[in-house]
XYZ file of N, CA, C and O in Angstrom:
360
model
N 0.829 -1.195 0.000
C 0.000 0.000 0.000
C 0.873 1.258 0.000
O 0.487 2.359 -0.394
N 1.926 1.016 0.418
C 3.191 2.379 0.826
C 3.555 2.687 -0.769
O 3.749 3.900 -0.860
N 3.653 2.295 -1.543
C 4.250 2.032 -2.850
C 3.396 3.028 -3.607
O 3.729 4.128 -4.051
N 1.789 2.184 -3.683
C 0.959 3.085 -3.937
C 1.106 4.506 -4.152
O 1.331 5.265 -5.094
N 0.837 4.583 -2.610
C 0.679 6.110 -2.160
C 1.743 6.847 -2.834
O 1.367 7.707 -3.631
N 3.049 6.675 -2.666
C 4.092 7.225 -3.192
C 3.890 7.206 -5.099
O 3.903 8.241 -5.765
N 3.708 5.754 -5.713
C 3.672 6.159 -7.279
C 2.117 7.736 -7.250
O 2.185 8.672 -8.048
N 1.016 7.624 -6.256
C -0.047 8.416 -6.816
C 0.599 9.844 -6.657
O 0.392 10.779 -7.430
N 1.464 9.883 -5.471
C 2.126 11.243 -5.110
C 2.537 11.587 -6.520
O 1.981 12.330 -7.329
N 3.835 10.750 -6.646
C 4.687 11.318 -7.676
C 3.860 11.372 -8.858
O 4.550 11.873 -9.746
N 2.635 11.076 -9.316
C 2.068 11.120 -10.277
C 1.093 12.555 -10.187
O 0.453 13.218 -11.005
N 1.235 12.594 -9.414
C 0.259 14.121 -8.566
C 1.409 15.314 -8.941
O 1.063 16.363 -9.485
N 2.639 15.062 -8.629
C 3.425 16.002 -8.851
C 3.686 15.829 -10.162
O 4.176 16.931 -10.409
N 3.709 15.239 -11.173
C 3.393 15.279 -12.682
C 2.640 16.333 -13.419
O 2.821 17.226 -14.247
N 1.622 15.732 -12.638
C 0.268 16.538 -13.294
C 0.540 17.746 -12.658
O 0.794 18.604 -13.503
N 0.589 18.145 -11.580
C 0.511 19.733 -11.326
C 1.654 20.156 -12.264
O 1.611 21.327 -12.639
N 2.574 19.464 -12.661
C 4.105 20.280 -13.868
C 3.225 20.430 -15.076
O 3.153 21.508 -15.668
N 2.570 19.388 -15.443
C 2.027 19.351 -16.937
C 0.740 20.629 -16.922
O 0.712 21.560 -17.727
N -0.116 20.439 -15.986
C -1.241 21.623 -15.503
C -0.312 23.225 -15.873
O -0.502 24.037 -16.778
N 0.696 23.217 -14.771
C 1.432 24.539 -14.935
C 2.405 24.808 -16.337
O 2.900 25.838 -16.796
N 2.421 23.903 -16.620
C 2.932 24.283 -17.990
C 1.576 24.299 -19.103
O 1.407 25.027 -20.082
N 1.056 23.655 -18.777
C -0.328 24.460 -19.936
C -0.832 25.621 -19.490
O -1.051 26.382 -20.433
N -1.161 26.159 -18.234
C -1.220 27.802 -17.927
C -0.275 28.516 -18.314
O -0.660 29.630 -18.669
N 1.036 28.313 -18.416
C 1.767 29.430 -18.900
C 1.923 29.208 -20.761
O 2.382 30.087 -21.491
N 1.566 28.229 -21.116
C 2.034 27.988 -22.206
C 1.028 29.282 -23.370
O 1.592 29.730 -24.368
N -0.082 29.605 -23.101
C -0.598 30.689 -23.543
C -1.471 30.598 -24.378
O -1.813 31.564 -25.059
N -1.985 29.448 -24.482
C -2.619 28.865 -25.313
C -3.660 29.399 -25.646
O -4.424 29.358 -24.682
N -4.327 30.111 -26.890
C -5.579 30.366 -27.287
C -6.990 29.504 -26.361
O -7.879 30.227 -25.910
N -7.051 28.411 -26.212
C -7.899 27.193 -25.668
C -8.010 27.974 -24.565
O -9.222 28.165 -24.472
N -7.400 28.617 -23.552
C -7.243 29.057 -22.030
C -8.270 29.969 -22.044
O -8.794 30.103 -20.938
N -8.616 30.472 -22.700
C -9.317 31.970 -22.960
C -10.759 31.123 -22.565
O -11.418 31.326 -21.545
N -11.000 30.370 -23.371
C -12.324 29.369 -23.243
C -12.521 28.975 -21.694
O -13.726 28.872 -21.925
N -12.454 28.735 -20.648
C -12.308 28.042 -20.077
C -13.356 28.528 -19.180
O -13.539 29.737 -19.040
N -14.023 27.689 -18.590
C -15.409 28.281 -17.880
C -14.877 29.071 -16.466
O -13.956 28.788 -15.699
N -15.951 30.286 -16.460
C -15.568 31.404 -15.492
C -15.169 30.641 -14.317
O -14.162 30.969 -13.690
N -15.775 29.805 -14.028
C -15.651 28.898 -12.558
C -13.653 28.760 -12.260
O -12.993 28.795 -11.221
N -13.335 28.633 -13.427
C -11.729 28.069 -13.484
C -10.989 29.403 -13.432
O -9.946 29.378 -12.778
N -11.295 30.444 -13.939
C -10.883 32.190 -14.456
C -10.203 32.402 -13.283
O -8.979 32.416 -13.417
N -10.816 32.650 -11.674
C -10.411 33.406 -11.085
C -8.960 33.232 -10.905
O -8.521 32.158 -11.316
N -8.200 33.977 -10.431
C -6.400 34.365 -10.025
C -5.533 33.146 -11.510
O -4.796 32.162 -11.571
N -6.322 34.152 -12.503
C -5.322 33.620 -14.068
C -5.592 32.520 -14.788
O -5.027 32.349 -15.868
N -6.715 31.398 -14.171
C -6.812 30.018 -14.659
C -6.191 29.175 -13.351
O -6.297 27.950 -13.412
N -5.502 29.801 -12.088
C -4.857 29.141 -11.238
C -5.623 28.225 -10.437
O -5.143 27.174 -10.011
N -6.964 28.651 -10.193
C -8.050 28.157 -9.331
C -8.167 26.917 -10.160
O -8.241 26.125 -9.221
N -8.259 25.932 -11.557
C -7.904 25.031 -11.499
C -7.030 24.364 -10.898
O -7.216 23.189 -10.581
N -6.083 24.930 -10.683
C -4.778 23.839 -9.883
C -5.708 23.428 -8.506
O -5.150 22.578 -7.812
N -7.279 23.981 -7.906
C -7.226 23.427 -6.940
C -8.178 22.218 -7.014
O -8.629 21.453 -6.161
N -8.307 22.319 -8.262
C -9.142 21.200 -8.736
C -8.392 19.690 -8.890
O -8.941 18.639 -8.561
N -6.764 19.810 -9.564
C -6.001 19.266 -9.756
C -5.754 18.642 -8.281
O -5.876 17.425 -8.135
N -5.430 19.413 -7.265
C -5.346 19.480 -5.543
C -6.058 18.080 -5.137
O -5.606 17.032 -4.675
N -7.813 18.650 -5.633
C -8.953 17.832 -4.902
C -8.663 16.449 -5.545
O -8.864 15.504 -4.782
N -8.278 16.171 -6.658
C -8.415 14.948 -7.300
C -7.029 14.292 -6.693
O -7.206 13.143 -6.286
N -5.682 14.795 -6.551
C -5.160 14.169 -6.204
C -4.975 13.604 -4.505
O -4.329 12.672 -4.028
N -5.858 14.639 -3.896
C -5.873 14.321 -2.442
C -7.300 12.852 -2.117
O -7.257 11.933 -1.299
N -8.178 13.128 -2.931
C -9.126 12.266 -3.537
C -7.842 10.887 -3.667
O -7.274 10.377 -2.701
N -7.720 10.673 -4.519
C -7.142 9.750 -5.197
C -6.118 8.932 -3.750
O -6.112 7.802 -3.262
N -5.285 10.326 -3.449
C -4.255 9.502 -1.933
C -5.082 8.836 -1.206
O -5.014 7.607 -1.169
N -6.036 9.553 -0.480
C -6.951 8.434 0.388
C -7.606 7.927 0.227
O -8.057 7.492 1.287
N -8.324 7.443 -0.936
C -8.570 6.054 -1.428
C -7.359 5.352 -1.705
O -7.498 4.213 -1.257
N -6.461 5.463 -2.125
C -5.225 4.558 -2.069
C -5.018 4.309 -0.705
O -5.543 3.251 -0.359
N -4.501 4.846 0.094
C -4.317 4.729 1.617
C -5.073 4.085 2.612
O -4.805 3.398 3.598
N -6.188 4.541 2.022
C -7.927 3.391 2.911
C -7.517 1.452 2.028
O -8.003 0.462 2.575
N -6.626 1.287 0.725
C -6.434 0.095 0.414
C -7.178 -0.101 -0.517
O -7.231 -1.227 -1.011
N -7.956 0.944 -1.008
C -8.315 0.962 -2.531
C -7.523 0.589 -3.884
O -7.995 1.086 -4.907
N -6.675 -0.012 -3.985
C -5.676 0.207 -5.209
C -6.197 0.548 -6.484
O -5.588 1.109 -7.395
N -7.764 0.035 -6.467
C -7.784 0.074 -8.091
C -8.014 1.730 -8.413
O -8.032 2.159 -9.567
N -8.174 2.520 -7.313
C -7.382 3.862 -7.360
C -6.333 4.217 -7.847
O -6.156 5.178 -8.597
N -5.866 3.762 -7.609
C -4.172 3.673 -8.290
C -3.898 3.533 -9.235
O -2.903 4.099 -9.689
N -4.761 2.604 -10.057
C -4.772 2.163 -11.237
C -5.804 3.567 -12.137
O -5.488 3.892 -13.281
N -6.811 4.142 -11.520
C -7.218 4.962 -11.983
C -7.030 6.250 -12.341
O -7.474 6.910 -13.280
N -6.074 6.584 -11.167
C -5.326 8.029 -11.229
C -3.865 7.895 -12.343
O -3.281 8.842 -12.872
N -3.547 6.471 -12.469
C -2.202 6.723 -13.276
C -2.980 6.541 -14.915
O -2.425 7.108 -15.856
N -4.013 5.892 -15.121
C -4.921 6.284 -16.192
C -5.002 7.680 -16.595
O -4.417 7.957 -17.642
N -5.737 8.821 -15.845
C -6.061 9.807 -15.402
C -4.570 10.695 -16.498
O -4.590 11.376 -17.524
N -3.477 10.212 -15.596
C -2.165 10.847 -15.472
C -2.022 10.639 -16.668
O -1.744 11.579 -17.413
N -2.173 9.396 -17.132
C -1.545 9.336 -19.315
C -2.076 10.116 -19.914
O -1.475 10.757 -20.775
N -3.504 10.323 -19.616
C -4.106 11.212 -20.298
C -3.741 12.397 -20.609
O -3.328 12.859 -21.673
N -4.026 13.121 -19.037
C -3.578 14.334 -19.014
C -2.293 15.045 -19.254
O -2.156 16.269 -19.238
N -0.925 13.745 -19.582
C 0.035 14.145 -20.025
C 0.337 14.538 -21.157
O 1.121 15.425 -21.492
N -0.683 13.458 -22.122
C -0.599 13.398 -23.545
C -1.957 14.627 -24.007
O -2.227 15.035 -25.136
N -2.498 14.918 -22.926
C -3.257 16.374 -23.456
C -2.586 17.821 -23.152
O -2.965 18.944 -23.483
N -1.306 17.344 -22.309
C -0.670 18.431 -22.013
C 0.489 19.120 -22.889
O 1.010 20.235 -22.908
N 0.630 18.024 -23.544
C 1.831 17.776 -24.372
C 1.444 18.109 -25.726
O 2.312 18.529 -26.491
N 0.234 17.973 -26.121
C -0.555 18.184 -27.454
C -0.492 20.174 -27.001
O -0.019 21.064 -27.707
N -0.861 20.251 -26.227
C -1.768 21.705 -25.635
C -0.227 22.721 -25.987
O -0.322 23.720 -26.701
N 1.024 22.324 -25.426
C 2.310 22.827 -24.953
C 2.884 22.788 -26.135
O 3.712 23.673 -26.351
N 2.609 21.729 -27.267
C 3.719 21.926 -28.460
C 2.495 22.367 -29.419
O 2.774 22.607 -30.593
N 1.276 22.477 -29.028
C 0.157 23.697 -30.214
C 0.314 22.126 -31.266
O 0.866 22.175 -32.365
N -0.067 21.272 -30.893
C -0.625 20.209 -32.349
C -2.101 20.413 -31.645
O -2.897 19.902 -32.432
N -2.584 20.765 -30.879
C -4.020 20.922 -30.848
C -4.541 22.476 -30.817
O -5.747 22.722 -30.790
């Protein structure tokens, strides 16, 4: 279960790099983004990013694993949408 917790961490600290590099990256798409997310620059997502990964730790930690399995799902995604977003192929 220790293992877990630690791959969801380090996968948590992923996503908040890939997140912060699509806010600065400047992307036309950002402009879109529903008012709810707007306030302090688009940053108030990151606390969304926050909830899911604190979400995600304690269900891993309670011995959930297939959490684990869901958040590093989660994580491919959002890398390979971050990565599309950051080099403008989308």
């Amino acid at each position: 279960m220790t293992i877990a917790v630690l791959v969801v961490f380090c996968l948590g600290v992923i996503n908040f790099a890939a997140h912060k590099a699509v806010l600065e990256s400047g992307h036309p798409m950002l402009a879109q983004v529903p008012w709810l997310l707007k306030p302090l620059g688009g940053r108030a997502s990151l606390l969304v990013e926050f909830v899911m990964l604190l979400g995600a730790l304690l269900m891993v930690s309670a011995g959930s694993q297939g959490w684990a399995l869901l958040y590093l799902v989660y994580s491919l995604v959002n890398g390979v949408a971050a990565w599309l977003i950051v080099t403008e192929r989308l």
